[in-house]
């Protein structure tokens, strides 16, 4: 199996060639991956916002943004600049501390979760042996920030939105965790790298989407609910509760909610690609293609090509899912709050439990195919 490119070692060795001490080179490496992840996540949000506008316009037979840059690609940048310079208002009777901390609690855990997303062999910030568990744990913090924001606003609509967000998260986090647990059971690991390796070797035929036909549907529905995407945007349903927990927010605090929503959508799509679509894996194993072509799979230039293809595949799979999420926004009507809770507790939870039990049974009966 291709071991990939050791970015950390190559970076440190390159700095040492310029006369920089080993300790200083290692210190310079420490913040670099996190900084790159923050930049990549922010750029990903700009792309998704542009796609949201363009795809929505195409669905409604409109043109969409086209004047701010070529094809309107600078429109998300214009939106960001507008929000940065808007006045930041805190209601007179709001709890200013909780009102300020709430949006921070929504955004920070999502950005931290990017640390465990592998974009390729060794192209990961932190290969933790509990990576998936860390993502589920961090995602559980977000509803606390939403509830805190709704409560601190001293507004009945905001409070209702915060309570809805907490109820929705609790309802869908359990089936989401159970669907992930089935994949973990087959991979015998909580590491995102190990989960991708478990799907490698057979190309598209080895991806978990074939062995988890119910699990991937449960995961994607629950992920959309966690991201509060239509038809699950009950916490901010404008026809019912104005804008929910966002009602009293403006300026950068509102921008943090906006940013967190889209970053979480891209993150969920990336995690889905890792769990069910083979991560950076190509539909045809690149190692096999190199072998058939008589090339050395361990050559440096071929590793660079394979790493580039891996990044492209991961991002392409994620944005394909983002496309479906955006398309769903304009094709499926919003559900009622009772329908939302019924779907989570009465349907997804039992099905996810049955799926977990079936996975355990198949793991015992067909260990060669289910990671026994």
Tab-separated table of C-alpha atoms in Angstrom:
chain	number	residue	atom	x	y	z
A	1	UNK	CA	0.000	0.000	0.000
A	2	UNK	CA	1.238	3.494	-0.797
A	3	UNK	CA	2.476	5.128	2.394
A	4	UNK	CA	2.013	8.621	1.008
A	5	UNK	CA	4.147	11.713	1.511
A	6	UNK	CA	5.338	12.570	5.012
A	7	UNK	CA	4.628	16.308	4.907
A	8	UNK	CA	5.885	16.977	8.428
A	9	UNK	CA	9.289	15.366	7.869
A	10	UNK	CA	9.722	16.983	4.445
A	11	UNK	CA	8.816	20.420	5.836
A	12	UNK	CA	11.237	20.150	8.772
A	13	UNK	CA	14.053	18.803	6.594
A	14	UNK	CA	13.535	21.625	4.089
A	15	UNK	CA	13.857	24.273	6.826
A	16	UNK	CA	16.943	22.571	8.244
A	17	UNK	CA	18.615	22.895	4.840
A	18	UNK	CA	18.284	26.677	5.225
A	19	UNK	CA	20.176	26.522	8.524
A	20	UNK	CA	17.133	26.652	10.822
A	21	UNK	CA	17.621	24.507	13.987
A	22	UNK	CA	15.549	21.327	14.278
A	23	UNK	CA	13.639	22.598	17.337
A	24	UNK	CA	12.697	25.852	15.610
A	25	UNK	CA	11.615	23.972	12.484
A	26	UNK	CA	9.344	21.726	14.562
A	27	UNK	CA	7.910	24.778	16.337
A	28	UNK	CA	7.125	26.392	12.971
A	29	UNK	CA	5.316	23.232	11.861
A	30	UNK	CA	2.966	23.115	14.878
A	31	UNK	CA	0.599	26.001	13.923
A	32	UNK	CA	0.919	25.493	10.158
A	33	UNK	CA	-1.530	22.565	9.665
A	34	UNK	CA	-4.191	24.205	11.820
A	35	UNK	CA	-3.782	27.487	9.947
A	36	UNK	CA	-4.072	25.681	6.615
A	37	UNK	CA	-7.229	23.898	7.795
A	38	UNK	CA	-8.830	27.202	8.866
A	39	UNK	CA	-7.985	28.764	5.500
A	40	UNK	CA	-9.238	25.697	3.601
A	41	UNK	CA	-12.488	25.628	5.598
A	42	UNK	CA	-13.086	29.355	5.032
A	43	UNK	CA	-12.404	29.082	1.297
A	44	UNK	CA	-14.718	26.061	1.210
A	45	UNK	CA	-17.477	28.196	2.717
A	46	UNK	CA	-17.015	30.875	0.045
A	47	UNK	CA	-17.327	28.207	-2.651
A	48	UNK	CA	-20.455	26.718	-1.064
A	49	UNK	CA	-22.120	30.135	-0.706
A	50	UNK	CA	-21.457	30.807	-4.407
A	51	UNK	CA	-22.767	27.350	-5.326
A	52	UNK	CA	-25.845	27.911	-3.168
A	53	UNK	CA	-26.665	31.082	-5.067
A	54	UNK	CA	-25.955	29.670	-8.521
A	55	UNK	CA	-27.710	26.321	-8.019
A	56	UNK	CA	-30.700	28.005	-6.375
A	57	UNK	CA	-30.920	30.411	-9.304
A	58	UNK	CA	-30.733	27.554	-11.812
A	59	UNK	CA	-33.513	25.669	-10.014
A	60	UNK	CA	-35.719	28.758	-10.175
A	61	UNK	CA	-34.664	29.592	-13.769
A	62	UNK	CA	-32.771	32.710	-12.724
A	63	UNK	CA	-29.197	33.827	-13.498
A	64	UNK	CA	-27.882	34.372	-10.000
A	65	UNK	CA	-24.881	36.587	-9.112
A	66	UNK	CA	-22.827	37.582	-12.162
A	67	UNK	CA	-21.511	41.133	-11.648
A	68	UNK	CA	-19.246	40.712	-8.587
A	69	UNK	CA	-16.303	39.091	-10.335
A	70	UNK	CA	-16.430	36.531	-13.166
A	71	UNK	CA	-19.716	34.606	-12.891
A	72	UNK	CA	-20.284	36.319	-9.551
A	73	UNK	CA	-17.498	34.414	-7.754
A	74	UNK	CA	-16.699	37.463	-5.581
A	75	UNK	CA	-20.272	37.738	-4.286
A	76	UNK	CA	-19.513	35.660	-1.132
A	77	UNK	CA	-16.507	37.911	-0.471
A	78	UNK	CA	-18.756	40.958	-0.797
A	79	UNK	CA	-21.215	39.370	1.659
A	80	UNK	CA	-18.398	38.757	4.141
A	81	UNK	CA	-17.066	42.305	3.889
A	82	UNK	CA	-20.584	43.687	4.374
A	83	UNK	CA	-21.079	41.647	7.560
A	84	UNK	CA	-17.658	42.642	8.927
A	85	UNK	CA	-18.466	46.351	8.702
A	86	UNK	CA	-22.057	46.148	9.909
A	87	UNK	CA	-22.774	47.514	13.375
A	88	UNK	CA	-22.649	44.932	16.164
A	89	UNK	CA	-25.737	45.522	18.330
A	90	UNK	CA	-26.402	43.898	21.706
A	91	UNK	CA	-30.007	44.267	22.982
A	92	UNK	CA	-30.303	46.370	26.123
A	93	UNK	CA	-31.802	43.590	28.257
A	94	UNK	CA	-29.753	40.732	26.827
A	95	UNK	CA	-27.074	38.894	28.779
A	96	UNK	CA	-24.073	40.399	26.995
A	97	UNK	CA	-21.587	37.680	28.035
A	98	UNK	CA	-23.738	34.725	26.978
A	99	UNK	CA	-24.892	36.680	23.920
A	100	UNK	CA	-21.250	36.986	22.813
A	101	UNK	CA	-20.042	33.516	23.807
A	102	UNK	CA	-22.933	31.717	22.049
A	103	UNK	CA	-21.762	32.282	18.422
A	104	UNK	CA	-18.187	31.398	19.417
A	105	UNK	CA	-19.339	28.036	20.806
A	106	UNK	CA	-21.113	27.377	17.524
A	107	UNK	CA	-18.103	28.023	15.274
A	108	UNK	CA	-15.013	26.857	17.196
A	109	UNK	CA	-15.952	23.134	17.568
A	110	UNK	CA	-16.701	22.876	13.848
A	111	UNK	CA	-13.302	24.290	12.881
A	112	UNK	CA	-11.551	21.994	15.368
A	113	UNK	CA	-13.311	18.998	13.790
A	114	UNK	CA	-11.488	19.670	10.520
A	115	UNK	CA	-8.286	18.482	12.189
A	116	UNK	CA	-9.348	14.828	11.869
A	117	UNK	CA	-10.452	14.982	8.205
A	118	UNK	CA	-7.995	13.164	5.896
A	119	UNK	CA	-7.636	14.640	2.417
A	120	UNK	CA	-5.122	11.970	1.407
A	121	UNK	CA	-2.341	9.723	2.646
A	122	UNK	CA	-0.691	11.675	5.511
A	123	UNK	CA	-2.655	14.773	4.460
A	124	UNK	CA	-4.278	15.090	7.868
A	125	UNK	CA	-3.530	17.354	10.797
A	126	UNK	CA	-4.219	14.865	13.600
A	127	UNK	CA	-4.568	11.137	12.972
A	128	UNK	CA	-6.198	10.346	16.312
A	129	UNK	CA	-7.232	6.829	17.243
A	130	UNK	CA	-10.502	8.368	18.491
A	131	UNK	CA	-10.997	10.787	15.588
A	132	UNK	CA	-14.627	9.955	14.809
A	133	UNK	CA	-15.502	9.998	18.507
A	134	UNK	CA	-13.906	13.454	18.781
A	135	UNK	CA	-16.039	14.716	15.877
A	136	UNK	CA	-19.257	13.429	17.455
A	137	UNK	CA	-18.234	14.946	20.798
A	138	UNK	CA	-17.464	18.353	19.315
A	139	UNK	CA	-20.707	18.366	17.332
A	140	UNK	CA	-22.547	17.940	20.640
A	141	UNK	CA	-21.186	21.297	21.833
A	142	UNK	CA	-22.803	23.325	19.038
A	143	UNK	CA	-26.422	23.061	20.346
A	144	UNK	CA	-25.218	24.453	23.680
A	145	UNK	CA	-24.093	27.605	21.863
A	146	UNK	CA	-27.402	27.827	19.992
A	147	UNK	CA	-29.443	27.410	23.175
A	148	UNK	CA	-27.210	29.902	24.967
A	149	UNK	CA	-27.689	32.442	22.172
A	150	UNK	CA	-31.454	32.016	22.174
A	151	UNK	CA	-31.702	32.329	25.960
A	152	UNK	CA	-29.322	35.296	26.228
A	153	UNK	CA	-31.200	37.318	23.580
A	154	UNK	CA	-34.142	37.896	25.946
A	155	UNK	CA	-36.519	37.351	23.036
A	156	UNK	CA	-39.284	34.752	22.910
A	157	UNK	CA	-38.618	33.896	19.261
A	158	UNK	CA	-34.911	33.478	19.966
A	159	UNK	CA	-35.636	31.255	22.960
A	160	UNK	CA	-37.973	29.073	20.890
A	161	UNK	CA	-35.296	28.764	18.216
A	162	UNK	CA	-32.674	27.763	20.792
A	163	UNK	CA	-34.979	25.153	22.324
A	164	UNK	CA	-35.803	23.775	18.892
A	165	UNK	CA	-32.100	23.550	18.051
A	166	UNK	CA	-31.386	21.598	21.248
A	167	UNK	CA	-34.323	19.219	20.704
A	168	UNK	CA	-33.390	18.677	17.054
A	169	UNK	CA	-29.764	17.959	17.868
A	170	UNK	CA	-30.612	15.436	20.567
A	171	UNK	CA	-33.131	13.711	18.289
A	172	UNK	CA	-30.727	13.220	15.392
A	173	UNK	CA	-27.379	12.851	17.120
A	174	UNK	CA	-28.258	9.383	18.436
A	175	UNK	CA	-29.112	7.782	15.047
A	176	UNK	CA	-26.117	9.559	13.510
A	177	UNK	CA	-23.792	8.113	16.159
A	178	UNK	CA	-25.303	4.623	15.723
A	179	UNK	CA	-24.816	4.742	11.940
A	180	UNK	CA	-21.194	5.799	12.464
A	181	UNK	CA	-20.742	3.032	15.026
A	182	UNK	CA	-21.655	0.441	12.389
A	183	UNK	CA	-18.826	1.726	10.155
A	184	UNK	CA	-16.445	1.772	13.116
A	185	UNK	CA	-17.400	-1.825	13.880
A	186	UNK	CA	-16.433	-2.900	10.352
A	187	UNK	CA	-13.180	-0.901	10.430
A	188	UNK	CA	-12.198	-1.974	13.963
A	189	UNK	CA	-10.993	1.588	14.526
A	190	UNK	CA	-12.167	5.125	15.279
A	191	UNK	CA	-9.367	6.628	13.182
A	192	UNK	CA	-10.489	8.273	9.959
A	193	UNK	CA	-7.301	7.064	8.248
A	194	UNK	CA	-8.016	3.451	9.245
A	195	UNK	CA	-11.617	3.743	8.014
A	196	UNK	CA	-10.402	4.840	4.570
A	197	UNK	CA	-7.774	2.090	4.481
A	198	UNK	CA	-10.473	-0.468	5.285
A	199	UNK	CA	-12.261	0.567	2.082
A	200	UNK	CA	-9.149	0.532	-0.143
A	201	UNK	CA	-7.858	-2.203	-2.390
A	202	UNK	CA	-10.981	-2.851	-4.458
A	203	UNK	CA	-11.768	0.623	-5.748
A	204	UNK	CA	-15.423	1.619	-5.803
A	205	UNK	CA	-16.523	-1.928	-4.949
A	206	UNK	CA	-14.852	-1.666	-1.537
A	207	UNK	CA	-16.606	1.518	-0.411
A	208	UNK	CA	-18.833	1.247	2.642
A	209	UNK	CA	-21.829	2.662	0.810
A	210	UNK	CA	-22.494	-0.849	-0.558
A	211	UNK	CA	-22.167	-2.576	2.834
A	212	UNK	CA	-24.150	0.109	4.681
A	213	UNK	CA	-27.141	0.900	2.426
A	214	UNK	CA	-29.291	1.966	5.389
A	215	UNK	CA	-26.451	3.498	7.359
A	216	UNK	CA	-25.466	6.068	4.748
A	217	UNK	CA	-29.086	7.234	4.308
A	218	UNK	CA	-29.507	7.594	8.083
A	219	UNK	CA	-26.192	9.424	8.365
A	220	UNK	CA	-26.971	11.932	5.619
A	221	UNK	CA	-30.480	12.702	6.895
A	222	UNK	CA	-29.148	13.149	10.444
A	223	UNK	CA	-26.238	15.256	9.181
A	224	UNK	CA	-28.610	17.595	7.317
A	225	UNK	CA	-30.670	17.915	10.497
A	226	UNK	CA	-27.510	18.673	12.518
A	227	UNK	CA	-26.583	21.359	9.974
A	228	UNK	CA	-30.164	22.719	10.106
A	229	UNK	CA	-30.514	22.539	6.352
A	230	UNK	CA	-33.920	22.502	4.732
A	231	UNK	CA	-36.205	20.645	5.235
A	232	UNK	CA	-34.830	20.630	8.811
A	233	UNK	CA	-34.311	24.365	9.466
A	234	UNK	CA	-36.945	24.525	12.218
A	235	UNK	CA	-34.673	26.417	14.684
A	236	UNK	CA	-34.631	29.424	12.336
A	237	UNK	CA	-37.904	29.009	10.433
A	238	UNK	CA	-38.640	32.583	9.344
A	239	UNK	CA	-42.375	32.037	8.811
A	240	UNK	CA	-42.829	30.914	12.428
A	241	UNK	CA	-40.150	32.412	14.677
A	242	UNK	CA	-38.623	35.268	12.626
A	243	UNK	CA	-35.033	33.918	12.539
A	244	UNK	CA	-34.975	31.841	15.711
A	245	UNK	CA	-31.835	32.176	17.814
A	246	UNK	CA	-30.378	34.587	15.202
A	247	UNK	CA	-33.184	37.151	15.533
A	248	UNK	CA	-31.284	39.672	17.701
A	249	UNK	CA	-27.876	39.190	16.094
A	250	UNK	CA	-26.131	41.466	13.595
A	251	UNK	CA	-22.653	42.173	12.269
A	252	UNK	CA	-19.888	39.686	12.957
A	253	UNK	CA	-21.877	37.706	15.515
A	254	UNK	CA	-24.496	36.945	12.869
A	255	UNK	CA	-21.667	36.202	10.422
A	256	UNK	CA	-20.340	33.541	12.826
A	257	UNK	CA	-23.695	31.710	12.709
A	258	UNK	CA	-23.675	32.024	8.915
A	259	UNK	CA	-20.099	30.780	8.729
A	260	UNK	CA	-20.685	27.924	11.175
A	261	UNK	CA	-23.669	26.635	9.212
A	262	UNK	CA	-21.766	26.327	5.937
A	263	UNK	CA	-18.538	25.062	7.509
A	264	UNK	CA	-20.577	22.360	9.223
A	265	UNK	CA	-22.228	21.399	5.929
A	266	UNK	CA	-18.861	20.969	4.183
A	267	UNK	CA	-17.490	19.096	7.210
A	268	UNK	CA	-20.451	16.686	7.209
A	269	UNK	CA	-19.953	16.059	3.485
A	270	UNK	CA	-16.247	15.371	4.028
A	271	UNK	CA	-16.963	12.976	6.902
A	272	UNK	CA	-19.563	11.219	4.736
A	273	UNK	CA	-16.974	10.857	1.965
A	274	UNK	CA	-14.517	9.355	4.447
A	275	UNK	CA	-17.008	6.957	6.043
A	276	UNK	CA	-18.921	5.739	2.994
A	277	UNK	CA	-17.212	6.836	-0.237
A	278	UNK	CA	-13.651	5.688	0.328
A	279	UNK	CA	-12.194	9.084	1.241
A	280	UNK	CA	-9.347	9.889	-1.113
A	281	UNK	CA	-9.749	6.546	-2.909
A	282	UNK	CA	-10.129	6.535	-6.693
A	283	UNK	CA	-12.909	4.314	-8.175
A	284	UNK	CA	-10.099	2.234	-9.688
A	285	UNK	CA	-7.163	1.629	-7.268
A	286	UNK	CA	-4.283	3.858	-8.391
A	287	UNK	CA	-1.743	1.329	-7.079
A	288	UNK	CA	-3.210	-1.265	-9.431
A	289	UNK	CA	-3.102	1.182	-12.351
A	290	UNK	CA	0.565	1.905	-11.595
A	291	UNK	CA	1.293	-1.811	-11.382
A	292	UNK	CA	-0.456	-2.540	-14.684
A	293	UNK	CA	1.445	0.331	-16.305
A	294	UNK	CA	4.780	-0.994	-15.021
A	295	UNK	CA	5.425	2.114	-12.888
A	296	UNK	CA	7.045	2.181	-9.476
A	297	UNK	CA	4.285	3.108	-7.002
A	298	UNK	CA	6.892	4.359	-4.489
A	299	UNK	CA	8.515	6.879	-6.846
A	300	UNK	CA	8.371	10.452	-5.561
A	301	UNK	CA	6.714	12.010	-8.624
A	302	UNK	CA	4.039	9.305	-8.720
A	303	UNK	CA	3.323	9.882	-5.012
A	304	UNK	CA	2.774	13.574	-5.756
A	305	UNK	CA	0.336	12.708	-8.558
A	306	UNK	CA	-1.509	10.207	-6.357
A	307	UNK	CA	-1.684	12.706	-3.472
A	308	UNK	CA	-3.110	15.349	-5.828
A	309	UNK	CA	-5.676	12.889	-7.185
A	310	UNK	CA	-6.556	11.928	-3.592
A	311	UNK	CA	-7.229	15.536	-2.618
A	312	UNK	CA	-9.307	16.045	-5.768
A	313	UNK	CA	-11.358	12.899	-5.104
A	314	UNK	CA	-12.058	13.816	-1.476
A	315	UNK	CA	-13.141	17.350	-2.349
A	316	UNK	CA	-15.151	16.215	-5.398
A	317	UNK	CA	-17.089	13.631	-3.373
A	318	UNK	CA	-17.797	16.199	-0.660
A	319	UNK	CA	-19.033	18.862	-3.060
A	320	UNK	CA	-21.198	16.343	-4.896
A	321	UNK	CA	-22.982	15.803	-1.570
A	322	UNK	CA	-23.152	19.567	-1.022
A	323	UNK	CA	-24.811	19.880	-4.444
A	324	UNK	CA	-27.508	17.394	-3.408
A	325	UNK	CA	-27.994	19.244	-0.098
A	326	UNK	CA	-28.485	22.551	-1.931
A	327	UNK	CA	-30.810	20.943	-4.466
A	328	UNK	CA	-32.865	19.416	-1.651
A	329	UNK	CA	-33.398	22.880	-0.195
A	330	UNK	CA	-35.482	23.834	-3.222
A	331	UNK	CA	-37.265	20.533	-3.797
A	332	UNK	CA	-38.423	19.364	-0.349
A	333	UNK	CA	-40.831	21.400	1.814
A	334	UNK	CA	-40.033	22.162	5.435
A	335	UNK	CA	-41.412	19.659	7.925
A	336	UNK	CA	-43.340	20.538	11.088
A	337	UNK	CA	-41.611	20.268	14.450
A	338	UNK	CA	-43.662	17.199	15.423
A	339	UNK	CA	-42.815	15.530	12.098
A	340	UNK	CA	-39.168	16.355	12.679
A	341	UNK	CA	-39.109	14.692	16.086
A	342	UNK	CA	-41.184	11.717	14.904
A	343	UNK	CA	-38.737	11.074	12.057
A	344	UNK	CA	-35.805	11.078	14.456
A	345	UNK	CA	-37.243	9.031	17.331
A	346	UNK	CA	-39.799	6.759	15.653
A	347	UNK	CA	-38.028	5.939	12.384
A	348	UNK	CA	-34.315	6.738	12.243
A	349	UNK	CA	-33.504	5.528	15.765
A	350	UNK	CA	-35.087	2.044	15.384
A	351	UNK	CA	-33.671	1.613	11.876
A	352	UNK	CA	-30.182	2.627	13.023
A	353	UNK	CA	-30.376	0.120	15.896
A	354	UNK	CA	-31.434	-2.663	13.511
A	355	UNK	CA	-28.657	-1.627	11.111
A	356	UNK	CA	-26.101	-1.860	13.921
A	357	UNK	CA	-27.315	-5.328	14.929
A	358	UNK	CA	-27.279	-6.534	11.307
A	359	UNK	CA	-23.739	-5.215	10.897
A	360	UNK	CA	-22.642	-7.131	14.000
A	361	UNK	CA	-24.296	-10.296	12.668
A	362	UNK	CA	-22.725	-9.933	9.213
A	363	UNK	CA	-19.376	-9.275	10.860
A	364	UNK	CA	-19.595	-12.702	12.507
A	365	UNK	CA	-21.005	-14.556	9.496
A	366	UNK	CA	-18.996	-12.816	6.716
A	367	UNK	CA	-15.806	-11.631	8.448
A	368	UNK	CA	-13.909	-11.249	5.141
A	369	UNK	CA	-16.377	-8.593	3.928
A	370	UNK	CA	-17.367	-6.892	7.204
A	371	UNK	CA	-14.038	-6.623	9.014
A	372	UNK	CA	-14.244	-9.666	11.233
